[in-house]
Short mmCIF file of C-alpha atoms in Angstrom, two decimals:
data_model
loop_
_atom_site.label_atom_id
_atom_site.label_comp_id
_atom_site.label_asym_id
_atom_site.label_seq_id
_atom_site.Cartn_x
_atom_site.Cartn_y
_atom_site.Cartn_z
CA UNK A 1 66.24 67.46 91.79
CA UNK A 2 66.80 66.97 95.29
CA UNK A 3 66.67 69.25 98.27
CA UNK A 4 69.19 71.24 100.29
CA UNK A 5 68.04 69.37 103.05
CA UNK A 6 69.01 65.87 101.50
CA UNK A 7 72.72 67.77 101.02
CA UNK A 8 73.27 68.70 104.46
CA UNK A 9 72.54 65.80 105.81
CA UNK A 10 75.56 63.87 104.53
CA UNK A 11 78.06 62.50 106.65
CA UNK A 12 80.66 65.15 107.55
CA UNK A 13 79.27 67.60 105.61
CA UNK A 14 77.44 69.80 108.15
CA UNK A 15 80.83 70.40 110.28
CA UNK A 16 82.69 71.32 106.86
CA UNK A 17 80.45 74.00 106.24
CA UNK A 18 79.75 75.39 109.64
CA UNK A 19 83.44 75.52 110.50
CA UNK A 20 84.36 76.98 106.89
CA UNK A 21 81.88 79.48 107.26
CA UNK A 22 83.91 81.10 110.86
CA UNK A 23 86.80 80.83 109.16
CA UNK A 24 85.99 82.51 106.18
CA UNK A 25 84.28 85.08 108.37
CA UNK A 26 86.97 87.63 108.54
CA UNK A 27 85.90 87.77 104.42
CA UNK A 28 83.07 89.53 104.91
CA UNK A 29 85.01 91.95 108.12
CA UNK A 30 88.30 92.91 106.51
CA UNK A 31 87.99 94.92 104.00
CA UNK A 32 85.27 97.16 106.08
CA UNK A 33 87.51 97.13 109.09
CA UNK A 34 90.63 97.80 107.09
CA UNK A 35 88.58 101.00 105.77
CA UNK A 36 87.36 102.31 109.15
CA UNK A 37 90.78 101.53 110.75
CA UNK A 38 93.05 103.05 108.20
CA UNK A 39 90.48 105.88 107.90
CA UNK A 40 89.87 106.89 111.43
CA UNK A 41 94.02 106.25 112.03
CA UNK A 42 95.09 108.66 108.83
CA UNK A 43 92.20 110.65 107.59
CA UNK A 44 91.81 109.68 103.70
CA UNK A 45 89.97 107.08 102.42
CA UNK A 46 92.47 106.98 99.68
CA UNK A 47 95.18 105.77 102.08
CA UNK A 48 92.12 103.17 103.25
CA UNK A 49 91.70 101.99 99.73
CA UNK A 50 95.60 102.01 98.91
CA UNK A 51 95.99 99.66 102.15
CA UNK A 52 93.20 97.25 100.73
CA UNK A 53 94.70 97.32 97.57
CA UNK A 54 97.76 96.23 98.91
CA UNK A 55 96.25 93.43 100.86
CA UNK A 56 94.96 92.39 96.90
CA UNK A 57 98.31 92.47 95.53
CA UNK A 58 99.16 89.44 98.68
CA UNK A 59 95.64 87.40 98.02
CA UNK A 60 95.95 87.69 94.10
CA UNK A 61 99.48 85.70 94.17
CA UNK A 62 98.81 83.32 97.36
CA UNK A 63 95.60 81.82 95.77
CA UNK A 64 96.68 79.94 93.20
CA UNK A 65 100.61 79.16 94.97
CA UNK A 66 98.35 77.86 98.10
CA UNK A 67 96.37 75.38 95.83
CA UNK A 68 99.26 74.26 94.39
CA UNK A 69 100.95 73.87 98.48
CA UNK A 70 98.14 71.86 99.45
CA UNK A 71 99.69 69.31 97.00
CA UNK A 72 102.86 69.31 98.85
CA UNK A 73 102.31 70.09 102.34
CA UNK A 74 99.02 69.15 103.17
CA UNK A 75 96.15 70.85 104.13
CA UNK A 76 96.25 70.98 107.92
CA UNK A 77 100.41 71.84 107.84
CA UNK A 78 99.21 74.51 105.57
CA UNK A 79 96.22 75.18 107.05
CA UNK A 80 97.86 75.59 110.28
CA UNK A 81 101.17 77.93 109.35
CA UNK A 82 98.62 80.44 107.26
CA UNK A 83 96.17 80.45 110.31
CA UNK A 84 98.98 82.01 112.66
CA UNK A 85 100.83 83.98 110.21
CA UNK A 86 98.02 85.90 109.05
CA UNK A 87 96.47 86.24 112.64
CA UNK A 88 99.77 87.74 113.36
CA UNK A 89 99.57 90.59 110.71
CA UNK A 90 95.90 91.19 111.45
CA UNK A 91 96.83 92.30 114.88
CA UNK A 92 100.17 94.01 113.66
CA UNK A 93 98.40 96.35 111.34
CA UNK A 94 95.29 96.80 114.43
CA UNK A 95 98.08 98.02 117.22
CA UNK A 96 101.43 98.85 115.25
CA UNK A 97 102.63 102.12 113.78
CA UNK A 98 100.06 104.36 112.50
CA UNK A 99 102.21 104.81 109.21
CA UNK A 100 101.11 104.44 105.59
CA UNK A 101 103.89 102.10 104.54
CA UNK A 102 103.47 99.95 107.58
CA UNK A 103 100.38 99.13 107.10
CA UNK A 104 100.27 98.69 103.31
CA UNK A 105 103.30 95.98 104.29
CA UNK A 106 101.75 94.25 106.70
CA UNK A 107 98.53 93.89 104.09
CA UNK A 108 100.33 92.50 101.79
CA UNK A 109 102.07 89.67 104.21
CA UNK A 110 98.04 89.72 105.09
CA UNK A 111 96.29 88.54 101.73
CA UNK A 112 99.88 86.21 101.02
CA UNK A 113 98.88 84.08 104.58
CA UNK A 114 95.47 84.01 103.71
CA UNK A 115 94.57 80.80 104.57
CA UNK A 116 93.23 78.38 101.86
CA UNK A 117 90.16 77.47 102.83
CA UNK A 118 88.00 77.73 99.83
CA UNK A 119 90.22 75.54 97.70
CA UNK A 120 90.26 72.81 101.01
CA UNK A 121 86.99 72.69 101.46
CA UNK A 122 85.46 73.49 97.47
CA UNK A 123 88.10 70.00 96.31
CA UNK A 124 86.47 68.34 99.11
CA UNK A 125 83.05 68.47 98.06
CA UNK A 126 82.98 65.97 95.10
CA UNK A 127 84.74 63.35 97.61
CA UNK A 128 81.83 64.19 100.12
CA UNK A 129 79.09 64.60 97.93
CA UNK A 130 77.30 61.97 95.16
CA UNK A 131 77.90 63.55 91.80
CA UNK A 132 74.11 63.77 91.25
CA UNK A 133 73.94 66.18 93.70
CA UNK A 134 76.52 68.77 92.70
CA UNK A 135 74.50 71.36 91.72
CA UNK A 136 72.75 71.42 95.11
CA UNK A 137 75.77 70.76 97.66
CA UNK A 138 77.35 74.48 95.48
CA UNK A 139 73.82 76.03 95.44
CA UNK A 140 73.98 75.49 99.73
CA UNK A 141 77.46 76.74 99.96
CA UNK A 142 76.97 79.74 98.27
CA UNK A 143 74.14 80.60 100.40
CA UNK A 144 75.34 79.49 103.65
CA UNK A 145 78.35 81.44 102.87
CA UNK A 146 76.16 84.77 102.47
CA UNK A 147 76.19 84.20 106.50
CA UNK A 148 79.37 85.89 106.26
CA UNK A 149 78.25 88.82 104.43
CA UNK A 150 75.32 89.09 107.20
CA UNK A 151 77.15 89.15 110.39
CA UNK A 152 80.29 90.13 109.75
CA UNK A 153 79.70 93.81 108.44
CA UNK A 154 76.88 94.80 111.14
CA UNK A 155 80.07 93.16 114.72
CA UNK A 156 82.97 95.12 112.56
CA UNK A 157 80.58 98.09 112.75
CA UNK A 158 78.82 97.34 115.67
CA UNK A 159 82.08 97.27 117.97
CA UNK A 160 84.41 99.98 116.04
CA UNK A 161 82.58 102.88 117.48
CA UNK A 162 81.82 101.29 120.89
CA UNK A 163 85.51 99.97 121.13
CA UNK A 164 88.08 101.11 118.59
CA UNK A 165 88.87 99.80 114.95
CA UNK A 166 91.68 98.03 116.43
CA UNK A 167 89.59 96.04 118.90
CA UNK A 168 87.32 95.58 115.86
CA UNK A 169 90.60 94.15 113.50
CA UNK A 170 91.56 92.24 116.54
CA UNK A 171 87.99 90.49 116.69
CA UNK A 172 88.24 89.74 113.03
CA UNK A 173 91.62 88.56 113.88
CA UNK A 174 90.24 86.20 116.89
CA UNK A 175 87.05 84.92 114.59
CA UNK A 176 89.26 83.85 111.94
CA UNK A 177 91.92 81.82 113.74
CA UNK A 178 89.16 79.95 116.00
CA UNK A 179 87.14 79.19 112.51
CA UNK A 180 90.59 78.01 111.29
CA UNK A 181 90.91 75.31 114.11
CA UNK A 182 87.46 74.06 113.80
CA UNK A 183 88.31 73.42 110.01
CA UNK A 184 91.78 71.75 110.90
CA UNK A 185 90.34 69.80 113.42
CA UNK A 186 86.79 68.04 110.93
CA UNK A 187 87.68 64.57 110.47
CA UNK A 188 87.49 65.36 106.35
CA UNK A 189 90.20 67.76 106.74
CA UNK A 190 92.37 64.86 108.58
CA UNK A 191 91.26 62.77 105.92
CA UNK A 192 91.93 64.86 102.78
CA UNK A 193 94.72 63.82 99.76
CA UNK A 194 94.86 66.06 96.94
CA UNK A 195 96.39 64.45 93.90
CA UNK A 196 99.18 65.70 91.60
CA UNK A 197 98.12 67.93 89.01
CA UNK A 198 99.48 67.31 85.70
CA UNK A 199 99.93 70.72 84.75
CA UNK A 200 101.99 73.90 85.00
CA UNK A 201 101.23 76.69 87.49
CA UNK A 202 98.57 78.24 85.55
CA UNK A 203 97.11 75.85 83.40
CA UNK A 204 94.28 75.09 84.73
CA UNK A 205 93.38 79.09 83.30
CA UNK A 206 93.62 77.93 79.85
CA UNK A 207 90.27 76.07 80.11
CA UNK A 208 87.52 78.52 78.81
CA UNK A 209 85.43 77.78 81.33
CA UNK A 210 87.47 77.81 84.19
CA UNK A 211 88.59 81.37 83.30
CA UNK A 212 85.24 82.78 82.46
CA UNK A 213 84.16 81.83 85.98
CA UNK A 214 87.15 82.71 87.70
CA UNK A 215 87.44 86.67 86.31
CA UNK A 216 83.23 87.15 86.53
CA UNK A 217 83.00 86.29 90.19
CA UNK A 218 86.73 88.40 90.58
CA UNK A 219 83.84 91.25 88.61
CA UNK A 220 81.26 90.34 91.20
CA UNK A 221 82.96 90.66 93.99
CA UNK A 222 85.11 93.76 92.96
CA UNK A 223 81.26 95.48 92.29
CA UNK A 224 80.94 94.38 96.04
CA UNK A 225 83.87 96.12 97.44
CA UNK A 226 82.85 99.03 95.56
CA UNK A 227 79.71 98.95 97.09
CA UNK A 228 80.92 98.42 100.74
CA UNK A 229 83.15 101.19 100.29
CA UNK A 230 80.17 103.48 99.07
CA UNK A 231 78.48 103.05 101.47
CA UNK A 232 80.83 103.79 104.45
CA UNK A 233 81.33 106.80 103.20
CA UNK A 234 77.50 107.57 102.24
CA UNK A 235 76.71 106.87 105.64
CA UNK A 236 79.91 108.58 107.41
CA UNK A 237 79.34 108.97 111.00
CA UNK A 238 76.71 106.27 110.79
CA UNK A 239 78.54 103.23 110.86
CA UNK A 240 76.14 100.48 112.16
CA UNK A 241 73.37 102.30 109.62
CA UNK A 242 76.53 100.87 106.83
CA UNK A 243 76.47 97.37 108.76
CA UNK A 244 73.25 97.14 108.03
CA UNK A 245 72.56 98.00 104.92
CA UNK A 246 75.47 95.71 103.83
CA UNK A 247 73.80 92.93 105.55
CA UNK A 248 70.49 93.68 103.88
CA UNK A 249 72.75 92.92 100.61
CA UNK A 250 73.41 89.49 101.71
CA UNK A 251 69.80 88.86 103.11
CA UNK A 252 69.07 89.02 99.19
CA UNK A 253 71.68 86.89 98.26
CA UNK A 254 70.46 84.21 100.63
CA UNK A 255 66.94 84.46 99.83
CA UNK A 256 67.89 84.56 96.18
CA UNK A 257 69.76 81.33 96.59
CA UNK A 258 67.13 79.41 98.34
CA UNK A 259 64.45 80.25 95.22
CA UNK A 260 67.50 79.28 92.98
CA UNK A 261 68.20 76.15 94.54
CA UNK A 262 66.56 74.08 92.37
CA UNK A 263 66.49 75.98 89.18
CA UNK A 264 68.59 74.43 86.33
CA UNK A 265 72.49 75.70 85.53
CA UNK A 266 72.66 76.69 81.64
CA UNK A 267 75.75 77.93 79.94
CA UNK A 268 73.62 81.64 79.80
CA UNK A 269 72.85 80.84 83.63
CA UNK A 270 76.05 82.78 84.98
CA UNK A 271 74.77 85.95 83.39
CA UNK A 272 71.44 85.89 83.75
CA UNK A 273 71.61 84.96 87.58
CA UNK A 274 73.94 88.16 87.91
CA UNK A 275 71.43 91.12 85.83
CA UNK A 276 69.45 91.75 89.70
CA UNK A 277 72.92 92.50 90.55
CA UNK A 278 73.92 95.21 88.08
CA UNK A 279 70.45 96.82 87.72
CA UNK A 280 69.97 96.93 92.41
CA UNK A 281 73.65 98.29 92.42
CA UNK A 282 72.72 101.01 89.70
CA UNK A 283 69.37 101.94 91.54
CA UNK A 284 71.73 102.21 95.02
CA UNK A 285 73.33 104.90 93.36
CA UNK A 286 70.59 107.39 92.46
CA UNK A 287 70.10 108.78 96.64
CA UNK A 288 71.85 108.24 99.78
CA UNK A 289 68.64 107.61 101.62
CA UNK A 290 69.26 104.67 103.75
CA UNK A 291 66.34 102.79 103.13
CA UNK A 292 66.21 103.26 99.60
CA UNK A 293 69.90 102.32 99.14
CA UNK A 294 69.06 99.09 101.51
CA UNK A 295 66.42 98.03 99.34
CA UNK A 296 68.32 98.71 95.91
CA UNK A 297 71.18 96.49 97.63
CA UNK A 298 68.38 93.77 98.25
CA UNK A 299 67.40 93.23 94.65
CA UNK A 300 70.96 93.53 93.92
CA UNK A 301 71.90 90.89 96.21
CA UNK A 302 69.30 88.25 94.57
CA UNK A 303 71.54 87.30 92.21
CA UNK A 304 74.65 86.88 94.12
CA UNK A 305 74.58 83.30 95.89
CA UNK A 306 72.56 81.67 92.43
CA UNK A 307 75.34 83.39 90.03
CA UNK A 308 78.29 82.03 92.56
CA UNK A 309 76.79 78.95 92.72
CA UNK A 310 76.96 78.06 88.75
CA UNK A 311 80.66 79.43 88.97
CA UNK A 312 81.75 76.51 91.42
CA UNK A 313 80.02 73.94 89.70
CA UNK A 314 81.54 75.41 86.58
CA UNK A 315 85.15 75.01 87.79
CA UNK A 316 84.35 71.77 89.55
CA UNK A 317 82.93 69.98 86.17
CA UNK A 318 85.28 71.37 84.26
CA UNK A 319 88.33 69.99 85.89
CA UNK A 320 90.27 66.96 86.85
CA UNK A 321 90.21 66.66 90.87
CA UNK A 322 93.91 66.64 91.06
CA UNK A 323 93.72 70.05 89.07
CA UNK A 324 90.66 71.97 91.33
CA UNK A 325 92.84 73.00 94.21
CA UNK A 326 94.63 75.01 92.17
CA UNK A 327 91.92 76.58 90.18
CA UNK A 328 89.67 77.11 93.66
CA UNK A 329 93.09 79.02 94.99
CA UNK A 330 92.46 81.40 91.81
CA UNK A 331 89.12 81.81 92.37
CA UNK A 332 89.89 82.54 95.90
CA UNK A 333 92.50 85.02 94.57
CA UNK A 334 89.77 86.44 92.35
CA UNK A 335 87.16 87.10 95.32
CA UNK A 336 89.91 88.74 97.70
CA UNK A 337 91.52 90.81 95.09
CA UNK A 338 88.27 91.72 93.96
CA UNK A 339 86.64 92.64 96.97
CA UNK A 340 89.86 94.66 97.54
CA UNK A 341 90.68 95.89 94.24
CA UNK A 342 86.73 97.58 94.58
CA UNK A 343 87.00 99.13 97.43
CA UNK A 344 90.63 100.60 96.59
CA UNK A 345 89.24 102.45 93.49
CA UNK A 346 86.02 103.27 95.27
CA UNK A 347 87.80 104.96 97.92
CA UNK A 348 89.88 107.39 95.55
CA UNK A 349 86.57 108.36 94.38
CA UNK A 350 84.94 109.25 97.04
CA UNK A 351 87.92 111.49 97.95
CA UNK A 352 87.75 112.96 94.91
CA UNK A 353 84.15 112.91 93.63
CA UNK A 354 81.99 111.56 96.05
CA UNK A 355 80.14 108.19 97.51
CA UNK A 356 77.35 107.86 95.20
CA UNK A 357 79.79 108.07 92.13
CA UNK A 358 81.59 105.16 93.98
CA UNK A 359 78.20 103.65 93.93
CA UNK A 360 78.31 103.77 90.08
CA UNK A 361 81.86 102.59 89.93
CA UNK A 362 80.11 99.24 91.48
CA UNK A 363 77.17 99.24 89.09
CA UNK A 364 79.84 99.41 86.42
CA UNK A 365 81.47 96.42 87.37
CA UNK A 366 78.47 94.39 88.26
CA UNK A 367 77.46 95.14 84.43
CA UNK A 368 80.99 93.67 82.99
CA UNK A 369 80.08 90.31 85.46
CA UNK A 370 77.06 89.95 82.99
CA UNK A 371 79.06 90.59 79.89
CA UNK A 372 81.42 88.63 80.14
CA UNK A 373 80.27 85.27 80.61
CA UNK A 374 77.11 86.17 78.62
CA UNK A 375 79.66 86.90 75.51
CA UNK A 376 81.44 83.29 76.48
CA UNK A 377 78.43 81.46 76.95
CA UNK A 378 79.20 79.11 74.02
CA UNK A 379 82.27 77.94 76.12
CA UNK A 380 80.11 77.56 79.22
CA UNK A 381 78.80 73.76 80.22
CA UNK A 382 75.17 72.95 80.44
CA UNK A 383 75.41 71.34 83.73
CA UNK A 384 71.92 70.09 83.59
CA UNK A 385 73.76 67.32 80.79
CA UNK A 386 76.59 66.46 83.85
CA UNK A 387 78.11 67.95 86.67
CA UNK A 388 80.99 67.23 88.57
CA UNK A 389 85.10 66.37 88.50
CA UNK A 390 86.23 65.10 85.06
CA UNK A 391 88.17 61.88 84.19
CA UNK A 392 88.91 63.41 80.94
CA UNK A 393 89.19 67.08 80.27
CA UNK A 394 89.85 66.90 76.56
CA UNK A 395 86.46 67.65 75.57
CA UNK A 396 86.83 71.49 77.66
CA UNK A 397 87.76 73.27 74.88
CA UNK A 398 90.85 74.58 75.71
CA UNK A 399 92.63 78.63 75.48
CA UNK A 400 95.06 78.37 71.98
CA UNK A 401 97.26 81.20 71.27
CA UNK A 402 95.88 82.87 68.17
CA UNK A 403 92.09 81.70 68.78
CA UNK A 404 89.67 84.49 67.74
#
């Protein structure tokens, strides 16, 4: 198999990453600052978690509807319109009205302009990228995208006490937007055609595999708002000691996908990759000690970037290229509203029970990402047979009404 250093050298693809990975920063910023803000502005971390859940409710119905706009628009018009927009709302919700029902509006105009990056650059890869090296160009997103998940908690918390949550929503806000432009700017994006899907709004979800991937990494990442959550209130007071120990997470997602990189995808693959996960976010839960917490959140984080990378390769093989945009805008959808969803029910319970039971509330969701695709495995590829876009997708066994 060849390395991740044969994948990033090919043309173009270095300056899709890098500028994906600044725009997609405010990912691993938002939700946190959202938390803080709301928190520090109103007093509840239920009204914190109610205003993240709204911002779901806006990503969960723009994913898909933005895959299926890149058809018709383009991706730098759209690109462009969702990069203002939802800079815009970002710094409404950082310096407006200190009201409930503002902000919970403005979140929801927030995850509807999110702007469709993964679906851009994720149907752009299989133009970019040889076929026989599929498995490696997903293997180096997923970690390069753990970046994210490393920075971006330890600024948000790093400048909110030292500035103000709303400086720190307006620097998510700035990040973003300049990520954005590199991105519309790469000579790929100016390049990029998507062809017309041949299917309903929706369709693409009635591939087994497709679906499988698309709710387990919406599981995964709603066990990682949990988490974040959990541990902004564990640590109260502390808030660059909760920077860090989120970045610590993502350290062991990075350092599991580099010993992954190589390792074969299997239909059980998805699951497997995803048990360090369930049994680090269950250990994170049994004492608030930072340091043990940090290194419960490292095992847990092993499995993160190997487990995401069989889900794109999953969606990407299973497909038609004319139908990925729109399944990359659901599994966009799924990582926002996940992430959100998470930290929304985490927050009630720490109002009402307490952090580490919020901790559990992740661990329970990180176990359903293993169940689930290891009860579907049977209608999981083995993408060590062949990898990449489809001509035909008639041999995907497809959703029936009825099916047991």
């Amino acid at each position: 198999m060849a390395s991740l250093g044969e994948v990033a050298r090919i043309d173009g693809l270095a300056r899709l990453m890098g500028s994906q990975l600044i725009a997609r920063m405010p990912q691993g910023m938002l939700s946190i600052a959202l938390l803080i803000h709301v928190e520090h502005v109103l007093g509840r971390y239920t009204d914190a978690g109610l205003t993240v859940a709204a911002f779901s409710v806006g990503a969960a119905v723009s994913g898909p509807l933005m895959g299926r706009w890149l058809i018709v628009l383009g991706a730098r018009r759209l690109l462009g319109a969702t990069l203002l927009l939802n800079a815009a709302a970002m710094t409404a919700i950082a310096f407006g009205p200190h009201l409930l029902w503002v902000f919970m509006a403005l979140a929801v105009v927030l995850g509807f302009c999110t702007p469709p990056i993964l679906p851009i650059t994720r149907s752009l890869y299989p133009v970019l990228v040889p076929t026989r090296l599929s498995a490696q160009v997903y293997s180096l997103d997923s970690i390069t995208q753990e970046l994210i998940w490393v920075v971006g908690p330890v600024l948000v918390t790093a400048v909110a006490p030292l500035a103000g949550s709303s400086v720190a929503l307006l620097l998510v806000a700035v990040l973003g937007f300049a990520g954005g432009v590199l991105l519309l700017t790469a000579p790929a994006i100016r390049l990029a055609t998507f062809p017309l899907s041949g299917k309903r709004l929706g369709g693409v979800l009635l591939k087994w595999p497709v679906l499988i991937a698309i709710v387990a990494c919406a599981l995964q990442n709603a066990s990682y708002g949990a988490v974040e959550a959990a541990s902004v209130a564990m640590f109260d007071g502390q808030q660059f000691t909760v920077g860090v120990v989120i970045a610590v997470f993502a350290v062991g997602s990075i350092v599991g996908g580099v010993m992954m990189s190589r390792a074969p995808m299997r239909p059980w693959s998805m699951a497997t990759r995803q048990i360090t996960l369930a049994v680090g976010t269950l250990a994170a839960a049994l004492s608030p000690n930072p340091w043990w917490v940090g290194a419960a959140l490292f095992v847990a984080g092993l499995g993160t970037a190997p487990s995401l990378a069989v889900m794109y390769n999953v969606v990407s093989s299973s497909l038609r290229s004319g139908d990925a945009a729109e399944a990359f805008g659901w599994m966009s959808s799924g990582l926002l509203a996940g992430i959100a969803l998470g930290s929304a029910g985490s927050g009630v319970l720490v109002d009402h029970i307490g952090a580490q039971s919020a901790m559990l509330f992740g661990a329970g969701l990180a176990v359903l990402a293993v169940l689930l695709p290891a009860l579907g495995a049977s209608k999981l590829p083995d993408l060590t047979v062949r990898s990449g876009p489809l001509l035909d997708t008639s041999a995907v066994p497809v959703i029936r009404i009825g099916e047991r």
